[in-house]
Short mmCIF file of C-alpha atoms in Angstrom, two decimals:
data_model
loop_
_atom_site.label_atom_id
_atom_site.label_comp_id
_atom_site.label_asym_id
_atom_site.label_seq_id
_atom_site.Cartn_x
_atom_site.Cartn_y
_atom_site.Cartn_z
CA UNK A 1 -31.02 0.63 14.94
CA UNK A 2 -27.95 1.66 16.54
CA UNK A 3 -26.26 -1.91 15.89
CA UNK A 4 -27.52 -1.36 11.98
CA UNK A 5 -25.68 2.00 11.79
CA UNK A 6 -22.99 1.03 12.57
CA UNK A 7 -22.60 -1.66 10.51
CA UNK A 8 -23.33 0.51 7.17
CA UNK A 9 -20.14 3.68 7.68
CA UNK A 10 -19.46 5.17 4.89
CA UNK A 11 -16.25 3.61 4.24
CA UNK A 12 -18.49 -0.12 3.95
CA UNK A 13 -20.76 2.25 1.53
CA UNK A 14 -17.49 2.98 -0.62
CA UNK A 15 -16.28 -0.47 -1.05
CA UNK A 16 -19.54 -0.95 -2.83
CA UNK A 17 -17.87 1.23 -5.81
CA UNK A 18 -15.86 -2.18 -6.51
CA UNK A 19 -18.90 -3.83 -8.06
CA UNK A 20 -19.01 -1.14 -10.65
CA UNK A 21 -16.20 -2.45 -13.03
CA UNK A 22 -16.68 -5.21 -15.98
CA UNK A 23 -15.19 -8.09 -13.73
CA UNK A 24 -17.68 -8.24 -10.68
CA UNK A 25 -20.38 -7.56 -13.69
CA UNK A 26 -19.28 -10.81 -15.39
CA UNK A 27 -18.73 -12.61 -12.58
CA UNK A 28 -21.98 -12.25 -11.15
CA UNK A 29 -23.38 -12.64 -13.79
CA UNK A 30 -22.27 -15.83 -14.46
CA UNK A 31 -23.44 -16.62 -11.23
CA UNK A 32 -26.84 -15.78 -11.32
CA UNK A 33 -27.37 -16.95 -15.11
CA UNK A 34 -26.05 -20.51 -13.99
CA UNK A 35 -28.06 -20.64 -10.37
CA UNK A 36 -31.23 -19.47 -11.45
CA UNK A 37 -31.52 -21.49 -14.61
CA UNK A 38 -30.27 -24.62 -12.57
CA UNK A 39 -33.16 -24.00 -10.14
CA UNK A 40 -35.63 -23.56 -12.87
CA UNK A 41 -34.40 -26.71 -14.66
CA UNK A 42 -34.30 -28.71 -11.98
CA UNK A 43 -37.86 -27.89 -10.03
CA UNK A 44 -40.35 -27.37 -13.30
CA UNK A 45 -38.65 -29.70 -15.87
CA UNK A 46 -36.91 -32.41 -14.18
CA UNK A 47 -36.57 -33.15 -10.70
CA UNK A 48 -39.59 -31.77 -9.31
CA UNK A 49 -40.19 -30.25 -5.53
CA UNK A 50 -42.77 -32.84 -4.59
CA UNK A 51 -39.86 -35.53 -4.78
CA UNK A 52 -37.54 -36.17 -2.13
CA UNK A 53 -34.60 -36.23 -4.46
CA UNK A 54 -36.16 -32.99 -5.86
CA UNK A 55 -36.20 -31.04 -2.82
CA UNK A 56 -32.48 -32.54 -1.81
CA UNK A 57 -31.16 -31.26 -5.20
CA UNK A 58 -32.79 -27.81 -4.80
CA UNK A 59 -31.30 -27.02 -1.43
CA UNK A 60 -27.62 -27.96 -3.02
CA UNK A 61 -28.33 -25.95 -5.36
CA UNK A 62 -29.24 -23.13 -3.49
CA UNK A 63 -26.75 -23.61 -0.66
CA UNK A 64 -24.08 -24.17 -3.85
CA UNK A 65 -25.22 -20.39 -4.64
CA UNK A 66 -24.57 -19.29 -0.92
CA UNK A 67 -21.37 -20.48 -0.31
CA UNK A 68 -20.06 -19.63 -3.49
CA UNK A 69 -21.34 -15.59 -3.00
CA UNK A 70 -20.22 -15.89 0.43
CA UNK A 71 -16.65 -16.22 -0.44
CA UNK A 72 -16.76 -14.14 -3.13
CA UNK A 73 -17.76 -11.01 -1.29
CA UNK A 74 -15.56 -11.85 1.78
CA UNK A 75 -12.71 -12.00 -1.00
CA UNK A 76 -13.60 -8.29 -2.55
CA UNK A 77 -15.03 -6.45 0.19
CA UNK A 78 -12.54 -8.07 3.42
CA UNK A 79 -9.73 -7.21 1.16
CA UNK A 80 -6.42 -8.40 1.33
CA UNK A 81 -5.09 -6.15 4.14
CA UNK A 82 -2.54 -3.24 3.51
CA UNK A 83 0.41 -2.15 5.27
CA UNK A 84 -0.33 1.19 7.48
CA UNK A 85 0.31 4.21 5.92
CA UNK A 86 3.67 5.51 7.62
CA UNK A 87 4.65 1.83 8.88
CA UNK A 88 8.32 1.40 9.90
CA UNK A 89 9.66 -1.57 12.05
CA UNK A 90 9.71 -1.32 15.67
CA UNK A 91 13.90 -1.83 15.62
CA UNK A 92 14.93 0.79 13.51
CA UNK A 93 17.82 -0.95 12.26
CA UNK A 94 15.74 -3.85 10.23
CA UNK A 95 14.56 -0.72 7.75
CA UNK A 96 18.10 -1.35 6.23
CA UNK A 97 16.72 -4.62 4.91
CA UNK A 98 13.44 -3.26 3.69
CA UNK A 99 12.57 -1.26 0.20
CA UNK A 100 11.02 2.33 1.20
CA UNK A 101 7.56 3.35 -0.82
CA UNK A 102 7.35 7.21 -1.53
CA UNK A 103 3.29 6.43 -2.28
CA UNK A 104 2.61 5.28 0.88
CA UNK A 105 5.01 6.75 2.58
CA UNK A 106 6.14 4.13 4.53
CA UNK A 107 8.73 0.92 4.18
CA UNK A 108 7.45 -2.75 2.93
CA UNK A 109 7.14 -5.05 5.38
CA UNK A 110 8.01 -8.43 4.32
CA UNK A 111 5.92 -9.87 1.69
CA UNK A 112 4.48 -7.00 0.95
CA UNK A 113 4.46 -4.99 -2.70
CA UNK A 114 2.74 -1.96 -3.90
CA UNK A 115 -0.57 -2.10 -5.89
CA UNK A 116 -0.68 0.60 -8.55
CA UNK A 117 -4.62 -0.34 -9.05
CA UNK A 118 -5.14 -0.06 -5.33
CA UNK A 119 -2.06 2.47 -5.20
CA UNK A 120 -1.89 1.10 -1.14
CA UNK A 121 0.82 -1.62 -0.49
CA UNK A 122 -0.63 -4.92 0.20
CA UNK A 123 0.06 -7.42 2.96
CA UNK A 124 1.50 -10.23 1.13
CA UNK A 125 0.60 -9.93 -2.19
CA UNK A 126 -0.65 -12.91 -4.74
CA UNK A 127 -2.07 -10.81 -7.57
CA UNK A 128 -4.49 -7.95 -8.56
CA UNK A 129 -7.73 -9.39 -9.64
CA UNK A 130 -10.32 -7.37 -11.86
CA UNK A 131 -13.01 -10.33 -11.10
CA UNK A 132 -13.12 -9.30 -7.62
CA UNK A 133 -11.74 -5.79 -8.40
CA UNK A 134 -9.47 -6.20 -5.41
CA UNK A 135 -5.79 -7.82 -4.50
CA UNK A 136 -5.61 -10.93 -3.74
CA UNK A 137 -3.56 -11.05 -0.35
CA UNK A 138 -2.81 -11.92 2.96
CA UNK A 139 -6.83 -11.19 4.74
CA UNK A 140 -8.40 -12.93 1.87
CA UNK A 141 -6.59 -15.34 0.46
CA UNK A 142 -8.29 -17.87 2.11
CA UNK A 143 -11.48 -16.57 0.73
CA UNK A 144 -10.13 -16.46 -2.83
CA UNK A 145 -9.34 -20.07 -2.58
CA UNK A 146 -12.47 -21.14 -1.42
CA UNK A 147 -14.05 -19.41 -3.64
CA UNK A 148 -12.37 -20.61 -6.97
CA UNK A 149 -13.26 -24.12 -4.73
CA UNK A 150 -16.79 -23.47 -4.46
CA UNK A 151 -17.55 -22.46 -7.90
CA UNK A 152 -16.49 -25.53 -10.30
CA UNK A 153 -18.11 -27.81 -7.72
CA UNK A 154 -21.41 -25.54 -8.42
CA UNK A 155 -20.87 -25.50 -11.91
CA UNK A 156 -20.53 -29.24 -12.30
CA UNK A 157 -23.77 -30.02 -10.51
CA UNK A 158 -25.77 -27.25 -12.71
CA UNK A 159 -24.12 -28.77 -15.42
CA UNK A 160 -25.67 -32.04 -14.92
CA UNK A 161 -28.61 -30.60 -14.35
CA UNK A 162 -28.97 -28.76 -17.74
CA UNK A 163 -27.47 -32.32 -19.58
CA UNK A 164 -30.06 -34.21 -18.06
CA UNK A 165 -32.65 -31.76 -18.31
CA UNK A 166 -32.29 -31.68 -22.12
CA UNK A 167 -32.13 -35.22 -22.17
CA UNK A 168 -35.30 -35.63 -20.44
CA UNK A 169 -37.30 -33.23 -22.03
CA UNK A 170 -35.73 -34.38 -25.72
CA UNK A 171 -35.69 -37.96 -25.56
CA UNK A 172 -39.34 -38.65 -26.60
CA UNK A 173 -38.40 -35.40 -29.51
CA UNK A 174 -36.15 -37.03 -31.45
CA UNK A 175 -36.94 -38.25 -34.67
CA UNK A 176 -34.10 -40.20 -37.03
CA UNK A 177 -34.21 -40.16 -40.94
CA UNK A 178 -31.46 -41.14 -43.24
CA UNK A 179 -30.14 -37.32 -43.30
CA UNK A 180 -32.21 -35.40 -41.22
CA UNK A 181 -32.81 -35.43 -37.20
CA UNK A 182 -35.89 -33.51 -36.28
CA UNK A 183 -36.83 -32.13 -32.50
CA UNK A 184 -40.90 -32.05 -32.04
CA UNK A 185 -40.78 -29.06 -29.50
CA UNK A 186 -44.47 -29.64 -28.98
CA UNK A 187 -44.10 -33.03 -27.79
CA UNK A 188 -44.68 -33.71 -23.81
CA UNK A 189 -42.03 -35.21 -21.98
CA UNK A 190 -43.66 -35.29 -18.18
CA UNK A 191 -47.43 -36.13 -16.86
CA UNK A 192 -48.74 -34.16 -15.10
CA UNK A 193 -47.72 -31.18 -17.81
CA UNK A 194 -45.69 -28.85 -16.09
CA UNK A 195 -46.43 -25.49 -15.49
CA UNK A 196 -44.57 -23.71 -18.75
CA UNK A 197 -43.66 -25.96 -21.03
CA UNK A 198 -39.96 -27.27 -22.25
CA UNK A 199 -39.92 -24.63 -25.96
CA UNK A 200 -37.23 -23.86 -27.57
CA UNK A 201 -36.38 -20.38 -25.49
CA UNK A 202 -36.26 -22.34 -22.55
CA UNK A 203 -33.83 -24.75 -24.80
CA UNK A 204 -31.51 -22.04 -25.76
CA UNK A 205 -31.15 -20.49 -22.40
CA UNK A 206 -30.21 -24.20 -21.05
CA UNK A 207 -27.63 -24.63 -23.67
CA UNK A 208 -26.46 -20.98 -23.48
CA UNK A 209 -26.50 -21.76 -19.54
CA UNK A 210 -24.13 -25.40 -20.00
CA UNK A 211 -21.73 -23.71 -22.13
CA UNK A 212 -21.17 -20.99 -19.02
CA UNK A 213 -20.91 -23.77 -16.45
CA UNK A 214 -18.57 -25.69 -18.33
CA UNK A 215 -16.46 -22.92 -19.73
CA UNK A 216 -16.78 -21.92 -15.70
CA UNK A 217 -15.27 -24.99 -14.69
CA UNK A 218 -12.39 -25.23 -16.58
CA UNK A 219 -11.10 -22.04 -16.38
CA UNK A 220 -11.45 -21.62 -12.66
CA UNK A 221 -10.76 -24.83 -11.69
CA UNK A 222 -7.07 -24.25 -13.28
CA UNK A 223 -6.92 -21.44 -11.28
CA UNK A 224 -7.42 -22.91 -8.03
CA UNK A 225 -5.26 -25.32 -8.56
CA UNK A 226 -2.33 -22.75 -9.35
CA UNK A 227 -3.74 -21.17 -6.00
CA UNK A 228 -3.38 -24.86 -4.13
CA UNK A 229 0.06 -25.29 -5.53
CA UNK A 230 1.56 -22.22 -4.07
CA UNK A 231 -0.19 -21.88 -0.94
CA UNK A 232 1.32 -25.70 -0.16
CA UNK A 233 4.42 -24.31 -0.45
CA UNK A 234 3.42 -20.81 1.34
CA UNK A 235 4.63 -18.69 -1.51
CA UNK A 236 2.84 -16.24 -3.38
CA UNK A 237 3.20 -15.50 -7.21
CA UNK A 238 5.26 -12.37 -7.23
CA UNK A 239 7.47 -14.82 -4.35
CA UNK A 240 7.58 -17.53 -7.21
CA UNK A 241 9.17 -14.84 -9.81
CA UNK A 242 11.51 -13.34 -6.99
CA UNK A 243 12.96 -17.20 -6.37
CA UNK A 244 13.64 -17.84 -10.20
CA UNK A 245 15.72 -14.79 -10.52
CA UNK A 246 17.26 -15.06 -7.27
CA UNK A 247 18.63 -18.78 -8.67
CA UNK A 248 19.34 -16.65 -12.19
CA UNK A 249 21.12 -14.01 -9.96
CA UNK A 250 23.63 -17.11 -8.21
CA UNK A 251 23.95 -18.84 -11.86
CA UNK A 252 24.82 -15.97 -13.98
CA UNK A 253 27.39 -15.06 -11.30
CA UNK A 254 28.49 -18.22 -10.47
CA UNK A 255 28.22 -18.02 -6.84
CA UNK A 256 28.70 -20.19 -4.25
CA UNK A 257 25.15 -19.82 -2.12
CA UNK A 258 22.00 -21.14 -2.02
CA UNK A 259 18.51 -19.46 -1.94
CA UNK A 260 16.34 -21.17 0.38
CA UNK A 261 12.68 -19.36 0.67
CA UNK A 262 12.17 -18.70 4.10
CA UNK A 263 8.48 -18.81 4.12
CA UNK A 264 8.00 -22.36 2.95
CA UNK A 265 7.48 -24.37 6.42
CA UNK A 266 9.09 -27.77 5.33
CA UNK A 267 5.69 -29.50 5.59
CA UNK A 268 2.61 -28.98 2.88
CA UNK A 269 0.60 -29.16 6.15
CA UNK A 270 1.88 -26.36 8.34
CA UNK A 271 2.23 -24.13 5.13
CA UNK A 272 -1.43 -24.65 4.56
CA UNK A 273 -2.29 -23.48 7.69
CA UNK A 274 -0.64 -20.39 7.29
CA UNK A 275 -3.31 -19.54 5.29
CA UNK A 276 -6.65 -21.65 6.10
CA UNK A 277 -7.28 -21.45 9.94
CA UNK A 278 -10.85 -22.96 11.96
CA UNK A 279 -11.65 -19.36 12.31
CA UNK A 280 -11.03 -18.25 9.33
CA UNK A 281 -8.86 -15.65 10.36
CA UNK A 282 -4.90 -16.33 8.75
CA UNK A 283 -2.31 -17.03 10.68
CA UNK A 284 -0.17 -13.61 12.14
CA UNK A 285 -0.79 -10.09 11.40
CA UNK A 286 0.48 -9.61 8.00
CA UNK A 287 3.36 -7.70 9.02
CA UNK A 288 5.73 -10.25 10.62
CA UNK A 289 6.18 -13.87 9.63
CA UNK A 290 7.35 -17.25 11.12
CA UNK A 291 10.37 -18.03 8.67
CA UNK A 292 12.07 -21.81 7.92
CA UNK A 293 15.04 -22.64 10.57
CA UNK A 294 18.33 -21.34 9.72
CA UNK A 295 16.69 -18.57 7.26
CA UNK A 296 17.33 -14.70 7.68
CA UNK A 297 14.32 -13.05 9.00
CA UNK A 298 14.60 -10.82 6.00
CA UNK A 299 15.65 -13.30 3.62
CA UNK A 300 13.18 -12.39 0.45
CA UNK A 301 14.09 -8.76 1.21
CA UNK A 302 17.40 -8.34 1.37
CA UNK A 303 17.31 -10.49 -1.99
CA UNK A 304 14.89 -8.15 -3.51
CA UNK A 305 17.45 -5.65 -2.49
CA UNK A 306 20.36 -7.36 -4.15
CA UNK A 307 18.11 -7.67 -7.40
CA UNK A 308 17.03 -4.48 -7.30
CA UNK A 309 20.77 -2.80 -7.43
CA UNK A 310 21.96 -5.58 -10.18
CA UNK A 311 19.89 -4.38 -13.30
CA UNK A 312 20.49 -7.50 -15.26
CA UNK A 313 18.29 -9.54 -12.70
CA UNK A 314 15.91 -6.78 -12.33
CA UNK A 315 14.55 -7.64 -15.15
CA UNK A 316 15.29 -10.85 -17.78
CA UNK A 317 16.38 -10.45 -21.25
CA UNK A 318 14.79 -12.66 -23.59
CA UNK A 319 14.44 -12.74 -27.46
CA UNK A 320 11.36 -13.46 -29.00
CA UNK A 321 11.66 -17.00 -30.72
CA UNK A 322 7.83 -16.93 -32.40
CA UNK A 323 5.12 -14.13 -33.09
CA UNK A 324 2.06 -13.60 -31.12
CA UNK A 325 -0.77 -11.39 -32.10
CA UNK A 326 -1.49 -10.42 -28.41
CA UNK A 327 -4.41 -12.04 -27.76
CA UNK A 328 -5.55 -12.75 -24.69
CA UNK A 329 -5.97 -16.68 -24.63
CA UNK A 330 -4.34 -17.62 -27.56
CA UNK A 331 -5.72 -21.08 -29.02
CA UNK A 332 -2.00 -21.45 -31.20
CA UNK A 333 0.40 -21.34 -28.07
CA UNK A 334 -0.81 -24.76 -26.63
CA UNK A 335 -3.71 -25.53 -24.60
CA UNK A 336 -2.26 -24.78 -21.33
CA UNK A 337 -1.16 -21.34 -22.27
CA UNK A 338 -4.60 -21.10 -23.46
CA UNK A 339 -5.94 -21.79 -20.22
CA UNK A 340 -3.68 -20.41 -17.82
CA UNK A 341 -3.90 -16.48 -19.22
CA UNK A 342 -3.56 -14.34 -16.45
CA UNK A 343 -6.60 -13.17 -14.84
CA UNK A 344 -5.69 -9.29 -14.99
CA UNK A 345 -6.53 -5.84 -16.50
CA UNK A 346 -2.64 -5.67 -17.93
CA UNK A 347 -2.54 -5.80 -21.34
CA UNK A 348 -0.95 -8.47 -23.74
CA UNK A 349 2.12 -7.41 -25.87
CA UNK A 350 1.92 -8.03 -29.66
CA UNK A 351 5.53 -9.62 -31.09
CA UNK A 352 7.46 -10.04 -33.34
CA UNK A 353 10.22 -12.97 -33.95
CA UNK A 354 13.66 -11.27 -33.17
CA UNK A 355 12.51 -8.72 -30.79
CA UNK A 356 14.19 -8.26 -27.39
CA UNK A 357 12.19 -8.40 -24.48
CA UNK A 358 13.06 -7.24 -20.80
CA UNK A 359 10.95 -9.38 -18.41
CA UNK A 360 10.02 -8.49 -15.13
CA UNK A 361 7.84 -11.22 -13.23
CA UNK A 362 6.03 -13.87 -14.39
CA UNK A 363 3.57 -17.32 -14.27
CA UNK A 364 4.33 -20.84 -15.57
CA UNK A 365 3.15 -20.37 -18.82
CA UNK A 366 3.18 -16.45 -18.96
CA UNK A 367 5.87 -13.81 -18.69
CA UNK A 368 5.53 -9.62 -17.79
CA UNK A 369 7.69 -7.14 -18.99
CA UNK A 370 9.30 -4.39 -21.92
CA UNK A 371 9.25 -4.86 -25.49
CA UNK A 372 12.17 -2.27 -26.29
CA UNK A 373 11.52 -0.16 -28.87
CA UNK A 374 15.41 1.02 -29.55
CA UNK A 375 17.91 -1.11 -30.53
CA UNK A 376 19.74 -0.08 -26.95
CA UNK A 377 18.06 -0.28 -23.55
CA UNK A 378 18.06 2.74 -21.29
CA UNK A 379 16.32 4.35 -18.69
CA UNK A 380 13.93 6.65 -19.93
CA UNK A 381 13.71 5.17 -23.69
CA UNK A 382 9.92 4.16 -24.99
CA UNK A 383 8.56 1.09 -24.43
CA UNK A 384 5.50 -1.61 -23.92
CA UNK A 385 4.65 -3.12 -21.53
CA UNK A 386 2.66 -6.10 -20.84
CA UNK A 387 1.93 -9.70 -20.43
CA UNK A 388 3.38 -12.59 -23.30
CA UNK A 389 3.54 -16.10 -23.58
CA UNK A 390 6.84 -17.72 -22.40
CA UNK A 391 7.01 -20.33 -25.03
CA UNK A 392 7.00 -17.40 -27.34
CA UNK A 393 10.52 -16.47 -26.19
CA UNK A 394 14.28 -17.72 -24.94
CA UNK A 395 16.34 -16.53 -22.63
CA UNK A 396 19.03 -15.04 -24.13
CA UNK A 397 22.38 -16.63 -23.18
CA UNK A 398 24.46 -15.46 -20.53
CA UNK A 399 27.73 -14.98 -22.87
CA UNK A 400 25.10 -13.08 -25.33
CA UNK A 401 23.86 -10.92 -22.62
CA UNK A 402 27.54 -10.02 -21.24
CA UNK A 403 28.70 -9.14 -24.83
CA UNK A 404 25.54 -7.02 -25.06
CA UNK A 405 25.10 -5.52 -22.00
CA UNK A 406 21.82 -3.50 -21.69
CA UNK A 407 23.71 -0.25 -20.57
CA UNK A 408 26.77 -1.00 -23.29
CA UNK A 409 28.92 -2.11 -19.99
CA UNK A 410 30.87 -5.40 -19.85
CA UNK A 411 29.37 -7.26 -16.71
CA UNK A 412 31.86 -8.82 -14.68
CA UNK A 413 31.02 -12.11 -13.15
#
């Protein structure tokens, strides 16, 4: 009893709040809808218990369910670690290379940025992600992966299942004319009869049930590879969108330096150990990190620092090339922008062609930032904000941008 109590403290009993919000909901959903319906397929319409092969599938099945819930509460509930609140380096003289948070009161370690959803400032942060309700960071990243791993592979074997399910039960069903094609629900497909019979509820909900695990599949299978891509080269997303305008900070200025990441190990190997260990437990303490040789310790800092103070990098100017209606997986922007939408509460900005946009981070295929809504851009003037396609917009060109400076300044380079 004692060992049980402790267990169950009332902080584990208010991370249980995070499963009341529309992405755990759908998620789990999805889940259960796919699992259970797989199971029932498989056992009372076509690979029965009583079979070896039967009783093989239905433990994959269920350990496919397991493994795939596993991760996916280690991912919300684990959380991705946050920096303590009042943190400051032991050597009081690296705070000069770190940004200060007035939220948390504390500075950022490295890798580190401030969640306004979990208003707490997270140990190297990927992304905020409403299907776990939770950041996706340095404690359960590993999780995250697995789990967007775990859940195609699922998906494709229910996905057989329901195929050959309705294949089974519909092959003796069919009937042909020269217009028509006619499905005899009545007809038996198995001897013995099984116990409820193959009708055409029990069609619909396998159909309904395919179209989840395939739709399942592709969309989270593109995810984890986005999530393989960066962790082999130990970056994280917002880390991706500080290195572009890092190399857009050197080019517009035309200095002579170059930005080497100082996370990225040299080797896809060591870099994906940083993140998937034998115990599960990543690599460090979130606070400090092994960096490449010859790299600053606070490399990515003191660059966030530099882009932070130069307001044209802080944010990108672009001008929008093409209109978007601001849905959120467009089918007219190309199939991978289709596919790739970010997985996120933020919402999408309609536009216009010949609007300005002021972009602030960003994916492959997507960009974040401020449609202005005045013709001149300045602190404190009304504006959207949101996600947008990038093949929606161009950067605007550096001679442009210097002849229409954002604060009405000539830059000088």
């Amino acid at each position: 009893m004692g060992t049980f109590c402790s267990v169950i403290k009332f902080e584990n009993l208010q991370e249980l709040k995070r499963l009341c919000h529309w992405g755990p909901v759908i998620a789990l959903g999805v889940i259960a809808i796919c699992s259970t319906m797989a199971m029932i397929d498989s056992v009372l319409w076509y690979w029965p218990l009583h079979t070896t092969g039967g009783s093989v599938n239905f433990i994959m099945l269920i350990n496919w369910t397991v493994m795939i819930l596993y991760n996916y509460f280690n991912a919300m509930f684990v959380g991705p670690g946050f920096v303590p609140l009042g943190w400051k380096p032991e050597n009081s003289q690296d705070s000069m290379y770190l940004q200060y948070c007035k939220v948390c009161q504390a500075y950022k370690a490295p890798r580190s940025h401030h969640c306004r959803k979990c208003n707490r400032c997270v140990m190297k942060m990927d992304h905020h992600c409403p299907w776990i309700n939770n950041c996706c960071g340095y404690q359960n990243h590993a999780s995250f992966t697995l789990f967007l791993l775990l859940a195609p592979l699922g998906c494709i074997h229910a996905a057989f299942i329901f195929v050959m399910t309705m294949y089974t039960q519909l092959y003796n069903r069919l009937s042909f004319g020269w217009n028509t094609v006619k499905i005899d629900m009545s007809a038996a497909r198995r001897d013995p009869l099984p116990v409820l019979p193959f009708g055409l509820a029990a069609f619909a909900a396998t159909l309904f049930a395919l179209g989840l695990a395939l739709g399942t599949t592709i969309a989270v299978g593109m995810l984890f590879f986005t999530q393989m891509k960066i962790i082999l080269r130990n970056k994280t997303s917002i880390e991706s969108w500080i290195e572009e305008k890092a190399k857009d900070r050197i080019q517009y200025y035309q200095l002579d330096e170059v930005f080497v990441f100082p996370y990225d190990m040299g080797s896809q190997w060591k870099n994906f150990k940083q993140v998937f260990t034998w115990s599960g437990v990543p690599e460090g303490d979130g606070l400090e990190w092994p960096i490449r040789e010859g790299c600053h310790p606070y490399s990515l800092t003191i660059e966030q620092l530099k882009q932070k103070a130069d307001k044209r990098v802080r944010s990108v100017r672009y001008k929008v090339i093409e209109d978007y209606s601001g849905a959120c997986c467009p089918l007219n922007k190309g199939i991978k922008t289709f596919f790739t939408s970010p997985c996120t509460e933020e919402p999408r900005i309609r536009l216009q062609k010949g609007e300005f946009i002021l972009a602030t981070r960003g994916l492959r295929y997507w960009l974040y930032g401020d449609k202005i809504l005045d013709d001149s851009f300045v602190e404190g003037v009304s504006r959207i904000r949101g996600w947008f396609p990038r093949n929606c917009v161009e950067k605007c060109p550096c001679d442009a941008e210097t002849d229409q400076a954002p604060d009405g300044e000539k830059k000088n380079r």
